[in-house]
GROMACS .gro file of C-alpha atoms in nm:
model
  443
    1UNK     CA    1  -0.010   0.014  -0.003
    2UNK     CA    2   0.135   0.316  -0.091
    3UNK     CA    3   0.156   0.645   0.111
    4UNK     CA    4  -0.090   0.799  -0.145
    5UNK     CA    5  -0.343   0.524  -0.079
    6UNK     CA    6  -0.309   0.539   0.312
    7UNK     CA    7  -0.368   0.903   0.291
    8UNK     CA    8  -0.691   0.861   0.085
    9UNK     CA    9  -0.819   0.587   0.304
   10UNK     CA   10  -0.744   0.821   0.609
   11UNK     CA   11  -0.924   1.124   0.444
   12UNK     CA   12  -1.222   0.895   0.363
   13UNK     CA   13  -1.235   0.792   0.717
   14UNK     CA   14  -1.223   1.145   0.846
   15UNK     CA   15  -1.478   1.251   0.609
   16UNK     CA   16  -1.707   0.976   0.732
   17UNK     CA   17  -1.658   1.042   1.102
   18UNK     CA   18  -1.728   1.416   1.056
   19UNK     CA   19  -2.031   1.349   0.887
   20UNK     CA   20  -2.127   1.065   1.096
   21UNK     CA   21  -2.073   1.287   1.414
   22UNK     CA   22  -2.288   1.558   1.267
   23UNK     CA   23  -2.573   1.330   1.198
   24UNK     CA   24  -2.528   1.165   1.543
   25UNK     CA   25  -2.561   1.496   1.722
   26UNK     CA   26  -2.872   1.595   1.502
   27UNK     CA   27  -3.045   1.281   1.578
   28UNK     CA   28  -2.978   1.265   1.956
   29UNK     CA   29  -3.083   1.638   2.002
   30UNK     CA   30  -3.396   1.552   1.812
   31UNK     CA   31  -3.474   1.253   2.055
   32UNK     CA   32  -3.380   1.460   2.334
   33UNK     CA   33  -3.641   1.738   2.248
   34UNK     CA   34  -3.916   1.491   2.186
   35UNK     CA   35  -3.913   1.601   1.826
   36UNK     CA   36  -4.230   1.440   1.667
   37UNK     CA   37  -4.161   1.240   1.343
   38UNK     CA   38  -4.375   0.934   1.290
   39UNK     CA   39  -4.442   0.603   1.444
   40UNK     CA   40  -4.163   0.420   1.236
   41UNK     CA   41  -3.891   0.442   1.496
   42UNK     CA   42  -4.090   0.279   1.741
   43UNK     CA   43  -4.210   0.001   1.496
   44UNK     CA   44  -3.826  -0.072   1.426
   45UNK     CA   45  -3.717  -0.066   1.783
   46UNK     CA   46  -4.002  -0.287   1.887
   47UNK     CA   47  -3.873  -0.547   1.595
   48UNK     CA   48  -3.503  -0.512   1.692
   49UNK     CA   49  -3.635  -0.554   2.060
   50UNK     CA   50  -3.791  -0.878   1.966
   51UNK     CA   51  -3.491  -1.006   1.772
   52UNK     CA   52  -3.272  -0.936   2.084
   53UNK     CA   53  -3.469  -1.125   2.348
   54UNK     CA   54  -3.391  -1.343   2.114
   55UNK     CA   55  -3.742  -1.415   1.935
   56UNK     CA   56  -3.967  -1.302   1.658
   57UNK     CA   57  -3.996  -0.929   1.563
   58UNK     CA   58  -4.334  -0.871   1.728
   59UNK     CA   59  -4.453  -0.528   1.689
   60UNK     CA   60  -4.738  -0.460   1.910
   61UNK     CA   61  -4.751  -0.095   1.775
   62UNK     CA   62  -4.886  -0.225   1.419
   63UNK     CA   63  -5.141  -0.446   1.636
   64UNK     CA   64  -5.125  -0.676   1.929
   65UNK     CA   65  -4.857  -0.990   1.835
   66UNK     CA   66  -4.811  -0.844   1.489
   67UNK     CA   67  -4.509  -1.009   1.328
   68UNK     CA   68  -4.342  -0.735   1.129
   69UNK     CA   69  -4.235  -0.984   0.874
   70UNK     CA   70  -4.609  -0.969   0.744
   71UNK     CA   71  -4.560  -0.587   0.675
   72UNK     CA   72  -4.196  -0.553   0.521
   73UNK     CA   73  -3.972  -0.838   0.452
   74UNK     CA   74  -3.647  -0.675   0.652
   75UNK     CA   75  -3.466  -0.955   0.847
   76UNK     CA   76  -3.146  -0.760   0.811
   77UNK     CA   77  -3.274  -0.561   1.097
   78UNK     CA   78  -3.168  -0.841   1.331
   79UNK     CA   79  -2.804  -0.751   1.277
   80UNK     CA   80  -2.885  -0.439   1.516
   81UNK     CA   81  -2.990  -0.699   1.795
   82UNK     CA   82  -2.670  -0.783   1.959
   83UNK     CA   83  -2.598  -0.400   2.015
   84UNK     CA   84  -2.953  -0.333   2.136
   85UNK     CA   85  -2.926  -0.621   2.375
   86UNK     CA   86  -2.591  -0.469   2.525
   87UNK     CA   87  -2.751  -0.095   2.494
   88UNK     CA   88  -3.126  -0.122   2.493
   89UNK     CA   89  -3.260   0.222   2.412
   90UNK     CA   90  -3.404   0.399   2.136
   91UNK     CA   91  -3.072   0.587   2.074
   92UNK     CA   92  -2.896   0.250   1.984
   93UNK     CA   93  -3.133   0.224   1.694
   94UNK     CA   94  -3.059   0.582   1.542
   95UNK     CA   95  -2.716   0.565   1.590
   96UNK     CA   96  -2.705   0.244   1.418
   97UNK     CA   97  -2.845   0.412   1.127
   98UNK     CA   98  -2.578   0.684   1.147
   99UNK     CA   99  -2.314   0.425   1.143
  100UNK     CA  100  -2.458   0.256   0.842
  101UNK     CA  101  -2.462   0.612   0.628
  102UNK     CA  102  -2.095   0.692   0.765
  103UNK     CA  103  -1.978   0.368   0.625
  104UNK     CA  104  -2.132   0.424   0.284
  105UNK     CA  105  -1.984   0.800   0.280
  106UNK     CA  106  -1.627   0.630   0.353
  107UNK     CA  107  -1.691   0.406   0.051
  108UNK     CA  108  -1.796   0.659  -0.182
  109UNK     CA  109  -1.541   0.907  -0.086
  110UNK     CA  110  -1.264   0.657  -0.132
  111UNK     CA  111  -1.349   0.517  -0.454
  112UNK     CA  112  -1.401   0.865  -0.571
  113UNK     CA  113  -1.052   0.959  -0.477
  114UNK     CA  114  -0.906   0.654  -0.614
  115UNK     CA  115  -1.016   0.724  -0.945
  116UNK     CA  116  -1.057   1.094  -0.985
  117UNK     CA  117  -0.780   1.220  -0.753
  118UNK     CA  118  -0.808   1.344  -0.386
  119UNK     CA  119  -0.931   1.666  -0.413
  120UNK     CA  120  -1.212   1.578  -0.666
  121UNK     CA  121  -1.285   1.288  -0.431
  122UNK     CA  122  -1.308   1.475  -0.124
  123UNK     CA  123  -1.539   1.741  -0.290
  124UNK     CA  124  -1.765   1.422  -0.409
  125UNK     CA  125  -1.738   1.257  -0.063
  126UNK     CA  126  -1.865   1.573   0.106
  127UNK     CA  127  -2.129   1.658  -0.128
  128UNK     CA  128  -2.284   1.301  -0.097
  129UNK     CA  129  -2.237   1.276   0.306
  130UNK     CA  130  -2.443   1.603   0.311
  131UNK     CA  131  -2.695   1.535   0.027
  132UNK     CA  132  -3.041   1.580   0.101
  133UNK     CA  133  -3.146   1.216   0.084
  134UNK     CA  134  -2.917   1.139   0.360
  135UNK     CA  135  -3.026   1.442   0.577
  136UNK     CA  136  -3.380   1.390   0.526
  137UNK     CA  137  -3.343   1.014   0.620
  138UNK     CA  138  -3.180   1.095   0.934
  139UNK     CA  139  -3.452   1.352   1.028
  140UNK     CA  140  -3.701   1.089   0.969
  141UNK     CA  141  -3.533   0.865   1.252
  142UNK     CA  142  -3.439   0.486   1.168
  143UNK     CA  143  -3.558   0.298   0.854
  144UNK     CA  144  -3.455  -0.050   0.732
  145UNK     CA  145  -3.338   0.108   0.425
  146UNK     CA  146  -3.040   0.241   0.605
  147UNK     CA  147  -2.881  -0.120   0.542
  148UNK     CA  148  -2.899  -0.048   0.184
  149UNK     CA  149  -2.693   0.261   0.183
  150UNK     CA  150  -2.355   0.089   0.246
  151UNK     CA  151  -2.454  -0.220   0.044
  152UNK     CA  152  -2.524  -0.007  -0.263
  153UNK     CA  153  -2.237   0.184  -0.218
  154UNK     CA  154  -1.984  -0.112  -0.187
  155UNK     CA  155  -2.164  -0.288  -0.498
  156UNK     CA  156  -2.123   0.072  -0.694
  157UNK     CA  157  -1.772   0.070  -0.595
  158UNK     CA  158  -1.698  -0.279  -0.712
  159UNK     CA  159  -1.878  -0.176  -1.028
  160UNK     CA  160  -1.653   0.135  -1.091
  161UNK     CA  161  -1.353  -0.097  -1.040
  162UNK     CA  162  -1.483  -0.343  -1.285
  163UNK     CA  163  -1.510  -0.638  -0.984
  164UNK     CA  164  -1.804  -0.780  -1.122
  165UNK     CA  165  -1.784  -1.075  -0.908
  166UNK     CA  166  -1.801  -0.838  -0.611
  167UNK     CA  167  -2.090  -0.638  -0.737
  168UNK     CA  168  -2.278  -0.956  -0.698
  169UNK     CA  169  -2.186  -1.048  -0.379
  170UNK     CA  170  -2.272  -0.704  -0.221
  171UNK     CA  171  -2.606  -0.682  -0.418
  172UNK     CA  172  -2.765  -1.002  -0.306
  173UNK     CA  173  -2.795  -0.884   0.077
  174UNK     CA  174  -3.004  -0.602  -0.062
  175UNK     CA  175  -3.293  -0.891  -0.089
  176UNK     CA  176  -3.277  -0.894   0.312
  177UNK     CA  177  -3.322  -0.516   0.354
  178UNK     CA  178  -3.670  -0.479   0.179
  179UNK     CA  179  -3.883  -0.678  -0.051
  180UNK     CA  180  -3.900  -0.402  -0.325
  181UNK     CA  181  -3.522  -0.421  -0.369
  182UNK     CA  182  -3.552  -0.727  -0.568
  183UNK     CA  183  -3.631  -0.495  -0.852
  184UNK     CA  184  -3.321  -0.284  -0.794
  185UNK     CA  185  -3.120  -0.634  -0.771
  186UNK     CA  186  -3.250  -0.706  -1.117
  187UNK     CA  187  -3.174  -0.387  -1.266
  188UNK     CA  188  -2.820  -0.437  -1.128
  189UNK     CA  189  -2.818  -0.753  -1.341
  190UNK     CA  190  -2.920  -0.582  -1.619
  191UNK     CA  191  -2.621  -0.327  -1.604
  192UNK     CA  192  -2.382  -0.603  -1.564
  193UNK     CA  193  -2.550  -0.747  -1.890
  194UNK     CA  194  -2.473  -0.396  -2.053
  195UNK     CA  195  -2.112  -0.426  -1.939
  196UNK     CA  196  -2.079  -0.744  -2.117
  197UNK     CA  197  -2.122  -0.981  -1.806
  198UNK     CA  198  -2.397  -1.169  -1.997
  199UNK     CA  199  -2.444  -1.496  -1.777
  200UNK     CA  200  -2.384  -1.305  -1.456
  201UNK     CA  201  -2.620  -1.049  -1.524
  202UNK     CA  202  -2.922  -1.263  -1.630
  203UNK     CA  203  -2.848  -1.488  -1.308
  204UNK     CA  204  -2.863  -1.170  -1.100
  205UNK     CA  205  -3.149  -1.029  -1.265
  206UNK     CA  206  -3.346  -1.346  -1.236
  207UNK     CA  207  -3.271  -1.423  -0.866
  208UNK     CA  208  -3.366  -1.044  -0.785
  209UNK     CA  209  -3.719  -1.107  -0.961
  210UNK     CA  210  -3.767  -1.456  -0.844
  211UNK     CA  211  -3.667  -1.359  -0.482
  212UNK     CA  212  -3.910  -1.082  -0.457
  213UNK     CA  213  -4.194  -1.267  -0.609
  214UNK     CA  214  -4.128  -1.521  -0.338
  215UNK     CA  215  -4.115  -1.283  -0.071
  216UNK     CA  216  -4.430  -1.083  -0.167
  217UNK     CA  217  -4.638  -1.367  -0.272
  218UNK     CA  218  -4.546  -1.655  -0.009
  219UNK     CA  219  -4.323  -1.522   0.294
  220UNK     CA  220  -4.501  -1.190   0.374
  221UNK     CA  221  -4.865  -1.314   0.341
  222UNK     CA  222  -4.738  -1.615   0.558
  223UNK     CA  223  -4.657  -1.376   0.857
  224UNK     CA  224  -4.968  -1.135   0.749
  225UNK     CA  225  -5.290  -1.187   0.949
  226UNK     CA  226  -5.471  -1.096   0.623
  227UNK     CA  227  -5.251  -1.359   0.439
  228UNK     CA  228  -5.153  -1.079   0.190
  229UNK     CA  229  -4.917  -0.821   0.083
  230UNK     CA  230  -5.082  -0.490   0.198
  231UNK     CA  231  -4.887  -0.249   0.004
  232UNK     CA  232  -5.013  -0.388  -0.369
  233UNK     CA  233  -5.318  -0.181  -0.335
  234UNK     CA  234  -5.123   0.138  -0.254
  235UNK     CA  235  -5.008   0.150  -0.646
  236UNK     CA  236  -5.251   0.369  -0.775
  237UNK     CA  237  -5.498   0.317  -0.492
  238UNK     CA  238  -5.843   0.354  -0.621
  239UNK     CA  239  -5.807   0.565  -0.915
  240UNK     CA  240  -5.548   0.353  -1.122
  241UNK     CA  241  -5.158   0.364  -1.165
  242UNK     CA  242  -5.173   0.590  -1.442
  243UNK     CA  243  -5.379   0.865  -1.283
  244UNK     CA  244  -5.170   0.861  -0.975
  245UNK     CA  245  -4.844   0.859  -1.181
  246UNK     CA  246  -4.967   1.183  -1.336
  247UNK     CA  247  -5.062   1.362  -0.993
  248UNK     CA  248  -4.858   1.665  -0.901
  249UNK     CA  249  -4.615   1.637  -1.202
  250UNK     CA  250  -4.419   1.947  -1.098
  251UNK     CA  251  -4.311   1.793  -0.802
  252UNK     CA  252  -4.236   1.452  -0.909
  253UNK     CA  253  -4.026   1.622  -1.199
  254UNK     CA  254  -3.867   1.858  -0.929
  255UNK     CA  255  -3.767   1.547  -0.725
  256UNK     CA  256  -3.607   1.375  -1.025
  257UNK     CA  257  -3.423   1.679  -1.136
  258UNK     CA  258  -3.286   1.730  -0.750
  259UNK     CA  259  -3.200   1.365  -0.735
  260UNK     CA  260  -2.956   1.402  -1.048
  261UNK     CA  261  -2.889   1.769  -0.991
  262UNK     CA  262  -2.673   1.672  -0.679
  263UNK     CA  263  -2.423   1.509  -0.909
  264UNK     CA  264  -2.409   1.806  -1.152
  265UNK     CA  265  -2.635   1.560  -1.388
  266UNK     CA  266  -2.304   1.384  -1.453
  267UNK     CA  267  -2.480   1.053  -1.305
  268UNK     CA  268  -2.702   1.063  -1.637
  269UNK     CA  269  -2.384   0.941  -1.832
  270UNK     CA  270  -2.323   0.615  -1.649
  271UNK     CA  271  -2.548   0.282  -1.671
  272UNK     CA  272  -2.555   0.270  -1.302
  273UNK     CA  273  -2.811   0.571  -1.281
  274UNK     CA  274  -3.064   0.275  -1.406
  275UNK     CA  275  -3.108   0.166  -1.070
  276UNK     CA  276  -3.303   0.472  -0.972
  277UNK     CA  277  -3.592   0.372  -1.192
  278UNK     CA  278  -3.755   0.099  -0.950
  279UNK     CA  279  -3.774   0.302  -0.662
  280UNK     CA  280  -3.888   0.612  -0.863
  281UNK     CA  281  -4.169   0.387  -1.042
  282UNK     CA  282  -4.332   0.265  -0.693
  283UNK     CA  283  -4.288   0.595  -0.537
  284UNK     CA  284  -4.447   0.789  -0.805
  285UNK     CA  285  -4.721   0.518  -0.890
  286UNK     CA  286  -4.800   0.503  -0.516
  287UNK     CA  287  -5.122   0.657  -0.381
  288UNK     CA  288  -4.910   0.836  -0.098
  289UNK     CA  289  -4.805   1.207  -0.174
  290UNK     CA  290  -4.531   1.162   0.097
  291UNK     CA  291  -4.355   0.950  -0.154
  292UNK     CA  292  -4.339   1.213  -0.416
  293UNK     CA  293  -4.094   1.463  -0.261
  294UNK     CA  294  -3.751   1.499  -0.119
  295UNK     CA  295  -3.873   1.463   0.227
  296UNK     CA  296  -3.859   1.152   0.473
  297UNK     CA  297  -3.618   0.866   0.390
  298UNK     CA  298  -3.742   0.764   0.044
  299UNK     CA  299  -3.436   0.925  -0.134
  300UNK     CA  300  -3.172   0.765   0.086
  301UNK     CA  301  -3.110   0.469  -0.132
  302UNK     CA  302  -3.100   0.705  -0.442
  303UNK     CA  303  -2.814   0.891  -0.323
  304UNK     CA  304  -2.549   0.594  -0.346
  305UNK     CA  305  -2.675   0.519  -0.665
  306UNK     CA  306  -2.638   0.867  -0.838
  307UNK     CA  307  -2.298   0.945  -0.674
  308UNK     CA  308  -2.158   0.609  -0.801
  309UNK     CA  309  -2.301   0.672  -1.122
  310UNK     CA  310  -2.146   1.030  -1.099
  311UNK     CA  311  -1.795   0.878  -1.010
  312UNK     CA  312  -1.822   0.631  -1.303
  313UNK     CA  313  -1.936   0.874  -1.560
  314UNK     CA  314  -1.649   1.093  -1.479
  315UNK     CA  315  -1.428   0.791  -1.484
  316UNK     CA  316  -1.535   0.722  -1.838
  317UNK     CA  317  -1.547   1.081  -1.961
  318UNK     CA  318  -1.290   1.309  -1.805
  319UNK     CA  319  -1.457   1.626  -1.954
  320UNK     CA  320  -1.742   1.558  -1.725
  321UNK     CA  321  -1.512   1.672  -1.427
  322UNK     CA  322  -1.659   1.998  -1.432
  323UNK     CA  323  -1.962   1.843  -1.246
  324UNK     CA  324  -1.816   1.836  -0.951
  325UNK     CA  325  -1.834   2.212  -0.921
  326UNK     CA  326  -2.206   2.197  -0.992
  327UNK     CA  327  -2.252   1.912  -0.734
  328UNK     CA  328  -2.107   2.123  -0.464
  329UNK     CA  329  -2.302   2.440  -0.537
  330UNK     CA  330  -2.620   2.230  -0.560
  331UNK     CA  331  -2.557   2.062  -0.237
  332UNK     CA  332  -2.475   2.381  -0.066
  333UNK     CA  333  -2.797   2.540  -0.194
  334UNK     CA  334  -2.981   2.234  -0.030
  335UNK     CA  335  -2.804   2.300   0.306
  336UNK     CA  336  -3.009   2.618   0.352
  337UNK     CA  337  -3.276   2.537   0.604
  338UNK     CA  338  -3.185   2.191   0.595
  339UNK     CA  339  -3.185   1.936   0.899
  340UNK     CA  340  -2.823   1.989   0.946
  341UNK     CA  341  -2.847   2.375   0.946
  342UNK     CA  342  -3.038   2.338   1.287
  343UNK     CA  343  -2.709   2.245   1.445
  344UNK     CA  344  -2.612   2.608   1.395
  345UNK     CA  345  -2.925   2.718   1.586
  346UNK     CA  346  -2.850   2.757   1.975
  347UNK     CA  347  -3.222   2.634   2.045
  348UNK     CA  348  -3.135   2.283   1.911
  349UNK     CA  349  -2.928   2.234   2.210
  350UNK     CA  350  -3.170   2.376   2.479
  351UNK     CA  351  -3.410   2.132   2.660
  352UNK     CA  352  -3.759   2.134   2.506
  353UNK     CA  353  -4.035   2.359   2.680
  354UNK     CA  354  -4.222   2.044   2.797
  355UNK     CA  355  -3.947   1.812   2.839
  356UNK     CA  356  -3.953   1.818   3.235
  357UNK     CA  357  -4.326   1.732   3.232
  358UNK     CA  358  -4.249   1.461   2.951
  359UNK     CA  359  -4.008   1.306   3.183
  360UNK     CA  360  -4.202   1.318   3.474
  361UNK     CA  361  -4.499   1.148   3.285
  362UNK     CA  362  -4.290   0.864   3.167
  363UNK     CA  363  -4.156   0.797   3.533
  364UNK     CA  364  -4.513   0.740   3.649
  365UNK     CA  365  -4.532   0.449   3.419
  366UNK     CA  366  -4.343   0.142   3.584
  367UNK     CA  367  -4.102  -0.057   3.363
  368UNK     CA  368  -4.279  -0.361   3.185
  369UNK     CA  369  -4.613  -0.225   3.209
  370UNK     CA  370  -4.852  -0.211   2.909
  371UNK     CA  371  -4.909   0.141   2.782
  372UNK     CA  372  -5.145   0.266   2.492
  373UNK     CA  373  -5.025   0.596   2.353
  374UNK     CA  374  -5.013   0.828   2.046
  375UNK     CA  375  -4.704   0.902   1.820
  376UNK     CA  376  -4.573   1.181   2.027
  377UNK     CA  377  -4.448   0.938   2.317
  378UNK     CA  378  -4.420   0.617   2.157
  379UNK     CA  379  -4.040   0.625   2.069
  380UNK     CA  380  -3.957   0.717   2.460
  381UNK     CA  381  -4.158   0.432   2.623
  382UNK     CA  382  -4.106   0.127   2.389
  383UNK     CA  383  -3.745   0.028   2.528
  384UNK     CA  384  -3.877  -0.028   2.893
  385UNK     CA  385  -4.249  -0.086   2.823
  386UNK     CA  386  -4.502  -0.294   2.621
  387UNK     CA  387  -4.646  -0.017   2.398
  388UNK     CA  388  -4.949  -0.026   2.181
  389UNK     CA  389  -5.070   0.246   1.943
  390UNK     CA  390  -5.441   0.411   2.024
  391UNK     CA  391  -5.515   0.338   1.647
  392UNK     CA  392  -5.422  -0.026   1.613
  393UNK     CA  393  -5.470  -0.170   1.988
  394UNK     CA  394  -5.818  -0.309   1.904
  395UNK     CA  395  -6.017  -0.487   2.209
  396UNK     CA  396  -5.758  -0.784   2.245
  397UNK     CA  397  -5.562  -0.596   2.508
  398UNK     CA  398  -5.652  -0.410   2.824
  399UNK     CA  399  -5.379  -0.171   2.883
  400UNK     CA  400  -5.292  -0.060   3.238
  401UNK     CA  401  -5.196   0.279   3.128
  402UNK     CA  402  -5.299   0.516   2.876
  403UNK     CA  403  -5.087   0.803   2.772
  404UNK     CA  404  -5.164   1.082   2.542
  405UNK     CA  405  -4.989   1.419   2.439
  406UNK     CA  406  -5.288   1.642   2.399
  407UNK     CA  407  -5.060   1.927   2.353
  408UNK     CA  408  -4.933   1.789   2.040
  409UNK     CA  409  -5.185   1.854   1.827
  410UNK     CA  410  -5.190   1.526   1.663
  411UNK     CA  411  -5.557   1.442   1.738
  412UNK     CA  412  -5.547   1.244   2.035
  413UNK     CA  413  -5.846   1.199   2.261
  414UNK     CA  414  -5.962   1.514   2.439
  415UNK     CA  415  -6.069   1.324   2.761
  416UNK     CA  416  -5.820   1.034   2.827
  417UNK     CA  417  -6.026   0.866   3.108
  418UNK     CA  418  -6.339   0.853   2.928
  419UNK     CA  419  -6.168   0.727   2.625
  420UNK     CA  420  -6.000   0.453   2.826
  421UNK     CA  421  -6.308   0.345   2.997
  422UNK     CA  422  -6.509   0.343   2.684
  423UNK     CA  423  -6.245   0.129   2.481
  424UNK     CA  424  -6.138  -0.114   2.749
  425UNK     CA  425  -6.426  -0.102   2.994
  426UNK     CA  426  -6.313  -0.078   3.393
  427UNK     CA  427  -6.228   0.232   3.550
  428UNK     CA  428  -5.944   0.442   3.496
  429UNK     CA  429  -5.812   0.715   3.711
  430UNK     CA  430  -5.622   1.034   3.611
  431UNK     CA  431  -5.282   1.008   3.753
  432UNK     CA  432  -5.090   1.279   3.566
  433UNK     CA  433  -5.234   1.595   3.379
  434UNK     CA  434  -4.961   1.885   3.308
  435UNK     CA  435  -4.868   2.068   3.017
  436UNK     CA  436  -5.071   1.852   2.775
  437UNK     CA  437  -4.932   1.531   2.904
  438UNK     CA  438  -5.247   1.324   3.024
  439UNK     CA  439  -5.190   0.967   3.194
  440UNK     CA  440  -5.459   0.762   3.326
  441UNK     CA  441  -5.408   0.416   3.509
  442UNK     CA  442  -5.644   0.117   3.530
  443UNK     CA  443  -5.785   0.056   3.885
   0.00000   0.00000   0.00000
């Protein structure tokens, strides 16, 4: 190993550590301030908690006794279980995502430096690390697709290096990240076919399609109470795929433009960019407006794809190296009012106005108790309690505690005691009511 190579590896590691540290602070401060995102983080923590017992990934938030493999096929989440067993907390889950993203940053920075030179590689590594897709994913808290970021970066780096066997090896684990990634694996096979790897490409494409079909038609329905894959109906909804596909065309085109724009459009010159097509297809055909923009975690996996495509295109066509400047400019523009920009605001590090009351009400609930709650408090309760969501608890379970954040403005019941007694029967006593946090206990 030459001194130049060692230097590049050190630089790639430093970029990854710096980016990871920034995202780590961001996600921990958001948790400390009780920032409301969604119920997803609680879902994934319950799944990992189930694996860590060890046992099945039961997610009571989705419904009492619900096995998460009946919703999405993401058994790769079990890799977090040993760490969660040692450090059981919500922070373990979000920091795992930060580490996975940081690994992808190191991989992309290093492959860029190796093929395009140190200065250009550093610029690309930073542009990727600060890209909107990564920031939005961290802001949205943990999601299983975080595992796909380093896998796609490693598969892409192998593609740029023309190590096609390694491309296959890094692509196959994507089938364990989420069921729709079978299509992405199939497209990787197609890209290998275009590169002259005909047999290898066909086999990989067939593996991706067959695996996805088996997962969606057999495995997920086997764990699902309705014996089906619930997300098939989301494609087009009641209006049909074509109708949904052309909803809000401006927003969708802007999403595509920004996705390739962060590479200075250089990504369009590489066959590897074809990997974005499956994700864009289901997002834009899905009857869910959250899929169509640049928020949430839906663009996370697109970032390693387009940046690898950028590196590959610039390696093939040196004239495209000017795109590095454009990529840095676009990334700098997206940093304005971005999640990371909040780290420059002193308020980010202050305790939330109602934090004291939040901690007090949580302390009123004994460890191990069953709790019905809303999304505002959910991720702060899952670690030490058996938690149910008020929208899916049904009548199978009678919770000992019912806790809502009436001050969050997310539609929780106004009278928690009346709601609890009407829904679950018996008598509930009001044991805490301060600054919007209302807790009732079953007598």
